[in-house]
Coordinates of C-alpha atoms in Angstrom, one line a residue:
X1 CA 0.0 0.0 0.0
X2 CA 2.5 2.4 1.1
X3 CA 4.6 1.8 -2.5
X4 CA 1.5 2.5 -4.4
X5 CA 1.2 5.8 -2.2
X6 CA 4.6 7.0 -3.2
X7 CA 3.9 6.0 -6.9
X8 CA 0.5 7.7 -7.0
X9 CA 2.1 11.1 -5.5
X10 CA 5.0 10.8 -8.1
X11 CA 2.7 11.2 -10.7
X12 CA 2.5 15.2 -10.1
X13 CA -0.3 17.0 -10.2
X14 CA -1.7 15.0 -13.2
X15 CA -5.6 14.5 -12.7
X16 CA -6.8 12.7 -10.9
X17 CA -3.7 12.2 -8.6
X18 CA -5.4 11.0 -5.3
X19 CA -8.3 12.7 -6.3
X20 CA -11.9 12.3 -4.7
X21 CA -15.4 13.7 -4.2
X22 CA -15.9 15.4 -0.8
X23 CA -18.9 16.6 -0.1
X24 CA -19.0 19.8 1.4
X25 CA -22.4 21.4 1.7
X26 CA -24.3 21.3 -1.7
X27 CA -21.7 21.3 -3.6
X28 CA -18.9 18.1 -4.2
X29 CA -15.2 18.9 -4.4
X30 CA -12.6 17.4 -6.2
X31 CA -9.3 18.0 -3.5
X32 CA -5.7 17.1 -5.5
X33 CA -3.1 16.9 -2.9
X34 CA 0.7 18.0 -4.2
X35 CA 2.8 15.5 -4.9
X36 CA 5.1 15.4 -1.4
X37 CA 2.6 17.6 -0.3
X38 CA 1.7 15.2 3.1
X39 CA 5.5 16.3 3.8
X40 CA 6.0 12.7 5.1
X41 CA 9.4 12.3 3.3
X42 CA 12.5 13.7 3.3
X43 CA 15.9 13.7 1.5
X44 CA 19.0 14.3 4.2
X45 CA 21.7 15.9 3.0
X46 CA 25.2 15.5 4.6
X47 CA 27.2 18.6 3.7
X48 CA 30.8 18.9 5.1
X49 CA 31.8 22.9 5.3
X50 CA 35.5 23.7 4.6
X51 CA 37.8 23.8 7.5
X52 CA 38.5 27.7 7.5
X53 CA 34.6 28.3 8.5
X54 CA 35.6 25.4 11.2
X55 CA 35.1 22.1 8.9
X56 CA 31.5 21.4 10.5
X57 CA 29.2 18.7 9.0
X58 CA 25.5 20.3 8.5
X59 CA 22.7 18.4 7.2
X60 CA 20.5 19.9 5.1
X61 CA 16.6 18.8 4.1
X62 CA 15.0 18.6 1.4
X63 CA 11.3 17.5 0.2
X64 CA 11.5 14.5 -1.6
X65 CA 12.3 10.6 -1.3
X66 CA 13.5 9.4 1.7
X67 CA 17.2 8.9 1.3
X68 CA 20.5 10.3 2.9
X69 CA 22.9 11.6 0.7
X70 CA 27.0 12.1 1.7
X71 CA 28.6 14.2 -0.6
X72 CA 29.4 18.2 -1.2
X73 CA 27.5 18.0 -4.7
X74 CA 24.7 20.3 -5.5
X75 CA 21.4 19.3 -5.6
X76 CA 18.5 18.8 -7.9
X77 CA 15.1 17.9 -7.4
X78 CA 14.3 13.8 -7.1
X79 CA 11.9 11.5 -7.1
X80 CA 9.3 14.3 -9.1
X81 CA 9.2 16.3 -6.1
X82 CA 8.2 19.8 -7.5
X83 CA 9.5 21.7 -4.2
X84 CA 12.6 23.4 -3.4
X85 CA 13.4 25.2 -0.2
X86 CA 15.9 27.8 1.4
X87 CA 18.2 25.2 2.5
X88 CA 21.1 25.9 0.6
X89 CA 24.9 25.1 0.2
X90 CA 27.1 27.7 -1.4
X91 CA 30.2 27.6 -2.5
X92 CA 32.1 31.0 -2.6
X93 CA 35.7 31.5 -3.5
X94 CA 36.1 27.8 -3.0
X95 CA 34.9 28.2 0.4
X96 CA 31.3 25.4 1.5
X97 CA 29.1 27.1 3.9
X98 CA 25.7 25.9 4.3
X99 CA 22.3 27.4 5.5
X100 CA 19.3 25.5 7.1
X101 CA 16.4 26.6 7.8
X102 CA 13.5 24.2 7.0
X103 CA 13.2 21.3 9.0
X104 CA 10.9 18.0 8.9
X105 CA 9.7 17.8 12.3
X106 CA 7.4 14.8 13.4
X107 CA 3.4 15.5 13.7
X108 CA 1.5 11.9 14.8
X109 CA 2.0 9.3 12.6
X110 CA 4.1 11.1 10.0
X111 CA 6.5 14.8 9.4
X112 CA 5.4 18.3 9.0
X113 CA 7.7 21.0 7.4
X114 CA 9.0 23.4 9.8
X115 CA 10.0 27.0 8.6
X116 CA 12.7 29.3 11.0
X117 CA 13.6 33.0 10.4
X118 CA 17.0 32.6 12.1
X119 CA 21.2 34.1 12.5
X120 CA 22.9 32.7 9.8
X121 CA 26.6 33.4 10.6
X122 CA 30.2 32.6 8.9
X123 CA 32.8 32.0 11.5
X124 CA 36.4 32.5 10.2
X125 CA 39.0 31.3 12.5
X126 CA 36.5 31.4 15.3
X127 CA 35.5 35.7 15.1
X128 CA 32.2 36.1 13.0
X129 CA 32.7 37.1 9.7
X130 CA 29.1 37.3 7.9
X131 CA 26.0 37.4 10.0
X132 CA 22.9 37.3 8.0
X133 CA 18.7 36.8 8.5
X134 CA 17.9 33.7 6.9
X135 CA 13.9 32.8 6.8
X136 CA 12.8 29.2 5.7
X137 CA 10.5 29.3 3.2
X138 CA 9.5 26.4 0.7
X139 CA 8.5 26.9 -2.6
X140 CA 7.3 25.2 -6.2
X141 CA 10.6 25.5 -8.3
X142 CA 14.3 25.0 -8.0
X143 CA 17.1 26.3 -6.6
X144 CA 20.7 26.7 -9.2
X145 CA 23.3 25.3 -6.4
X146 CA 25.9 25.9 -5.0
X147 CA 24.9 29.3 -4.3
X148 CA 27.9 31.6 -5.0
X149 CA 27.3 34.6 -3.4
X150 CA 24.5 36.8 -1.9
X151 CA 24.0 39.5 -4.5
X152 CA 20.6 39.1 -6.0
X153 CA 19.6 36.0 -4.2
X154 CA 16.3 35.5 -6.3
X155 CA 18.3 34.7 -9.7
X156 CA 19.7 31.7 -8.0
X157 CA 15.8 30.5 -7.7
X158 CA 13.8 28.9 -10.5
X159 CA 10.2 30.4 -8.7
X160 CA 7.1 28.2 -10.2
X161 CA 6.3 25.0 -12.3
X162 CA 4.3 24.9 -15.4
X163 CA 0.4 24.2 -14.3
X164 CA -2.8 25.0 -16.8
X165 CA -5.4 24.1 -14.0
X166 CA -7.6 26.2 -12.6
X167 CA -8.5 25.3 -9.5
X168 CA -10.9 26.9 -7.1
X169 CA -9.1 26.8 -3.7
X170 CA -6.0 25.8 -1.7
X171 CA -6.3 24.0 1.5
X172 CA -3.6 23.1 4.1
X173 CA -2.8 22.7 7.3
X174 CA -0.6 25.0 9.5
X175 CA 0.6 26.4 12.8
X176 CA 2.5 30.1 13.3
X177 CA 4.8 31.4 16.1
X178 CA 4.9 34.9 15.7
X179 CA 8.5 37.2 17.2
X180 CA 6.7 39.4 19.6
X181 CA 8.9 42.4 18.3
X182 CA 7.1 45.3 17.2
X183 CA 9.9 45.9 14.1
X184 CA 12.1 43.7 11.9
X185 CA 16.0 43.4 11.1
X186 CA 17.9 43.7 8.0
X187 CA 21.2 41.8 7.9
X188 CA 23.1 41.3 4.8
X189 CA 26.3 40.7 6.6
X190 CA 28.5 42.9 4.4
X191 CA 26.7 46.0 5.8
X192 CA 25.7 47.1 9.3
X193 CA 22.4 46.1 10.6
X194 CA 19.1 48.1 10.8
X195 CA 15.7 48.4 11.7
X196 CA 13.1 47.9 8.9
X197 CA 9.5 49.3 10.1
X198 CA 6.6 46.8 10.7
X199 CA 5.7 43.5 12.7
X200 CA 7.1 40.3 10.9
X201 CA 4.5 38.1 9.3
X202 CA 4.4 34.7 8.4
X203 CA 2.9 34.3 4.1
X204 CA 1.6 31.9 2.1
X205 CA 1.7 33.4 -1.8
X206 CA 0.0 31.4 -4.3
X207 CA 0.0 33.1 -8.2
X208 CA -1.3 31.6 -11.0
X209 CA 0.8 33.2 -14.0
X210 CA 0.5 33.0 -17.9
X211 CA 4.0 33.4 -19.1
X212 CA 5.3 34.1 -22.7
X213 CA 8.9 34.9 -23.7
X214 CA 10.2 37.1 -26.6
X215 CA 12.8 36.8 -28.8
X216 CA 15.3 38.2 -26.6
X217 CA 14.4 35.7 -23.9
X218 CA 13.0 38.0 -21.9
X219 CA 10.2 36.4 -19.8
X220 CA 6.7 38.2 -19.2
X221 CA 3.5 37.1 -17.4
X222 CA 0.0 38.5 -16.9
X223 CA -1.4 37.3 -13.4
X224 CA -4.4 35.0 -13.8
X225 CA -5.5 33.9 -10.1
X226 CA -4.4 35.1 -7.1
X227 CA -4.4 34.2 -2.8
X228 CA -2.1 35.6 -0.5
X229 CA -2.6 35.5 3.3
X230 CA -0.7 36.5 6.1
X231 CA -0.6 35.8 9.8
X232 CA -0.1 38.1 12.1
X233 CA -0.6 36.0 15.7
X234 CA 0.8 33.0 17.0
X235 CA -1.9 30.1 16.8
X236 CA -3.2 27.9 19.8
X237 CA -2.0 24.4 18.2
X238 CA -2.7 23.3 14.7
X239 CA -5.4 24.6 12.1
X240 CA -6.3 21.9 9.9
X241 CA -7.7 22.0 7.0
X242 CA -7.8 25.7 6.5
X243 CA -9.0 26.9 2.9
X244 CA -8.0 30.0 0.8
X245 CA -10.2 30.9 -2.3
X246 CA -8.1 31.8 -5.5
X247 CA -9.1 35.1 -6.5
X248 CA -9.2 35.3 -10.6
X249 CA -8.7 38.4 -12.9
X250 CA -8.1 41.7 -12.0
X251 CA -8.6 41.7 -8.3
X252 CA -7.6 45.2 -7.4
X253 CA -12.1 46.8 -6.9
X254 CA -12.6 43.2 -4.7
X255 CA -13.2 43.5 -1.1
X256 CA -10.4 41.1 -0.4
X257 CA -8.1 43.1 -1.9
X258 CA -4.7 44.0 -0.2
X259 CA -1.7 46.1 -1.2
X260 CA 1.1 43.1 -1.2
X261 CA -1.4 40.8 -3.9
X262 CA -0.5 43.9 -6.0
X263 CA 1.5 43.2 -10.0
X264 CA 5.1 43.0 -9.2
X265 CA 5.2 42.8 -5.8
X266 CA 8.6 41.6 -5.6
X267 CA 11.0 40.1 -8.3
X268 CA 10.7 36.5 -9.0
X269 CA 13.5 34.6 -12.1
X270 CA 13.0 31.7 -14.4
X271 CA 15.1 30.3 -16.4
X272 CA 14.7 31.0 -20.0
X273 CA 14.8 29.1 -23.4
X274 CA 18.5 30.4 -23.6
X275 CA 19.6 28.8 -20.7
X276 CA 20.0 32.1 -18.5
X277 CA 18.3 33.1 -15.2
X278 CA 15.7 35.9 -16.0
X279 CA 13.1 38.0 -14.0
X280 CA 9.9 37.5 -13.9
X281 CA 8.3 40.7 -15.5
X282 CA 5.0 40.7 -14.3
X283 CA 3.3 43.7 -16.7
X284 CA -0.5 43.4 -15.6
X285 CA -3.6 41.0 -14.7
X286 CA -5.0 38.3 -17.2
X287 CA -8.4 38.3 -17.9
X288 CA -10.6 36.5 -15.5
X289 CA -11.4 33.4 -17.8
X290 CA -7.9 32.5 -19.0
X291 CA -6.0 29.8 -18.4
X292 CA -2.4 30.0 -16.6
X293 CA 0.5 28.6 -18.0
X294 CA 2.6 28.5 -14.2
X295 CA 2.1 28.3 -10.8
X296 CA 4.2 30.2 -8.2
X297 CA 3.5 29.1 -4.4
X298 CA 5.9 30.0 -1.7
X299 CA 5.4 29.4 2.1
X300 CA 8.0 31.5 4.2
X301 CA 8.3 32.6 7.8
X302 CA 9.0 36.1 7.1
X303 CA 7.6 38.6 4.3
X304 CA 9.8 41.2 4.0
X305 CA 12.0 39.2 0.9
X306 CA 15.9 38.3 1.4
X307 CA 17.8 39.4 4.5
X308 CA 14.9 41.0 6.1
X309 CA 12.7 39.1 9.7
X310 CA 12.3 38.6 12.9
X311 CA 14.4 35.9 14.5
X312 CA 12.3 33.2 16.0
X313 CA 9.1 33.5 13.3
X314 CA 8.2 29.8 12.9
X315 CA 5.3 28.4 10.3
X316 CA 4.8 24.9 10.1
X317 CA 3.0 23.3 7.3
X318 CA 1.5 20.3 6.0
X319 CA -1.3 18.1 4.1
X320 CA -1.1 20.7 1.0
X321 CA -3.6 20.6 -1.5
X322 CA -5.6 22.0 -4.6
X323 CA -9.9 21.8 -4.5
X324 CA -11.3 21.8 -7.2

């Protein structure tokens, strides 16, 4: 049973993946679950850092089939797992540092994904060198390892997977820690650190995109469907089963409206038929009734973009799904 499981989820979002009606009031719904979306399996990796930063062994996690993998190489997605996550391993000037800050954490009878805004620091010959925010945050797409330095950290992301679906809803289930403090910090570690205005939030972003590309290779999308919720409070346990309606068209006269679902609200890359890393332009909404070519959904620990939280956010996640 359990091998047919893992077959069935490897299959991808192709209809109907573990599909069924549930009846919910008048209506039935047809609820898709992503594959690894249950978040019951994960890859270990083993990474040894170099001996200058103090030759530590780090593991590092990723959403996929259980395995354990020993080696310094950079990673891919396996198994069809469509998720990537913040964990990295760079590799700059020869020197491997690693960052974690995802974690599979246990939850009954099988793992949750746990996301930490945390220090990130480089220790040379035991004084700090580089001491940076790092929030988890896992996301549909890939990540171009071994990261080799922290300019532009988004064009070392691959943010979204092809999808032509249009589903009505996304359901998961999730918990939040919120940092109590009333503003957030900006560490880059090459500058010193400062005070960015506002309380950290945890996010889910979900953004149904239809994509072309010119002949330059530069990539453009109009934004078909929309959902993006923030939480501001720490929860009392688990909320299970909680579900967001995808908003579709232009969005901007609806009552549910907010600011940061606006065009553009931060740079996201793909990589292009050329090979190379591009943005993301994101030039307008799609009309109502069209169908997407990508989906983008992100769930982070703190909303502010690179560099930018509140040490100690925490958002776990788990059981993530489309209805239909």
């Amino acid at each position: 049973m359990m091998k047919m499981k893992h077959f069935l989820l490897g299959l991808w979002m192709c209809l109907p993946l573990l599909a069924w009606a549930d009846g919910r009031g008048d209506t039935a719904e047809v609820v898709v679950p992503f594959a690894y979306g249950d978040m019951d399996q994960w890859i270990t990796r083993e990474i040894h850092e170099s001996a200058i930063i103090g030759g530590a062994t780090k593991l590092l996690y990723e959403i996929g089939p259980t395995r354990t993998i020993v080696s310094n190489e950079a990673f891919t997605n396996q198994g069809g797992s469509p998720w990537a996550n913040s964990n990295v391993m760079a590799k700059v000037a020869g020197v491997v540092k690693t960052n974690t800050s995802v974690f599979p954490e246990r939850r009954g009878d099988g793992m949750c994904a746990r996301l930490e805004t945390r220090f990130e620091s480089v220790k040379v010959f035991g004084l700090i060198d580089i001491e940076v925010i790092a929030a988890g945050s896992i996301f549909l797409g890939t990540v171009y390892e071994p990261i080799r330095g922290t300019r532009n950290p988004q064009s070392m992301l691959c943010s979204g997977i092809p999808f032509t679906k249009r589903p009505k809803a996304i359901r998961f289930d999730y918990k939040t820690k919120i940092a109590p403090e009333p503003n957030r910090i900006r560490s880059t570690g090459f500058s010193r650190k400062s005070t960015v205005e506002g309380k950290d939030t945890v996010a889910v972003i979900l953004l149904l995109q239809k994509r072309w590309e010119d002949k330059e290779g530069n990539v453009y999308s109009r934004r078909v469907g929309t959902m993006v919720q923030r939480y501001i409070q720490t929860t009392d346990g688990w909320v299970n089963e909680a579900t967001y309606p995808i908003l579709y068209g232009d969005i901007t006269r609806r009552p549910e409206y907010r600011s940061y679902m606006r065009i553009q609200v931060e740079e996201r890359y793909t990589m292009n038929s050329k090979g190379k890393s591009v943005p993301i332009q994101e030039v307008g909404w799609a009309g109502a009734d069209e169908t997407p070519t990508h989906m983008v959904l992100q769930f982070t620990s703190s909303h502010g973009g690179a560099y930018i939280g509140s040490p100690g956010n925490t958002f776990w996640i788990d059981n993530v799904k489309l209805v239909y």
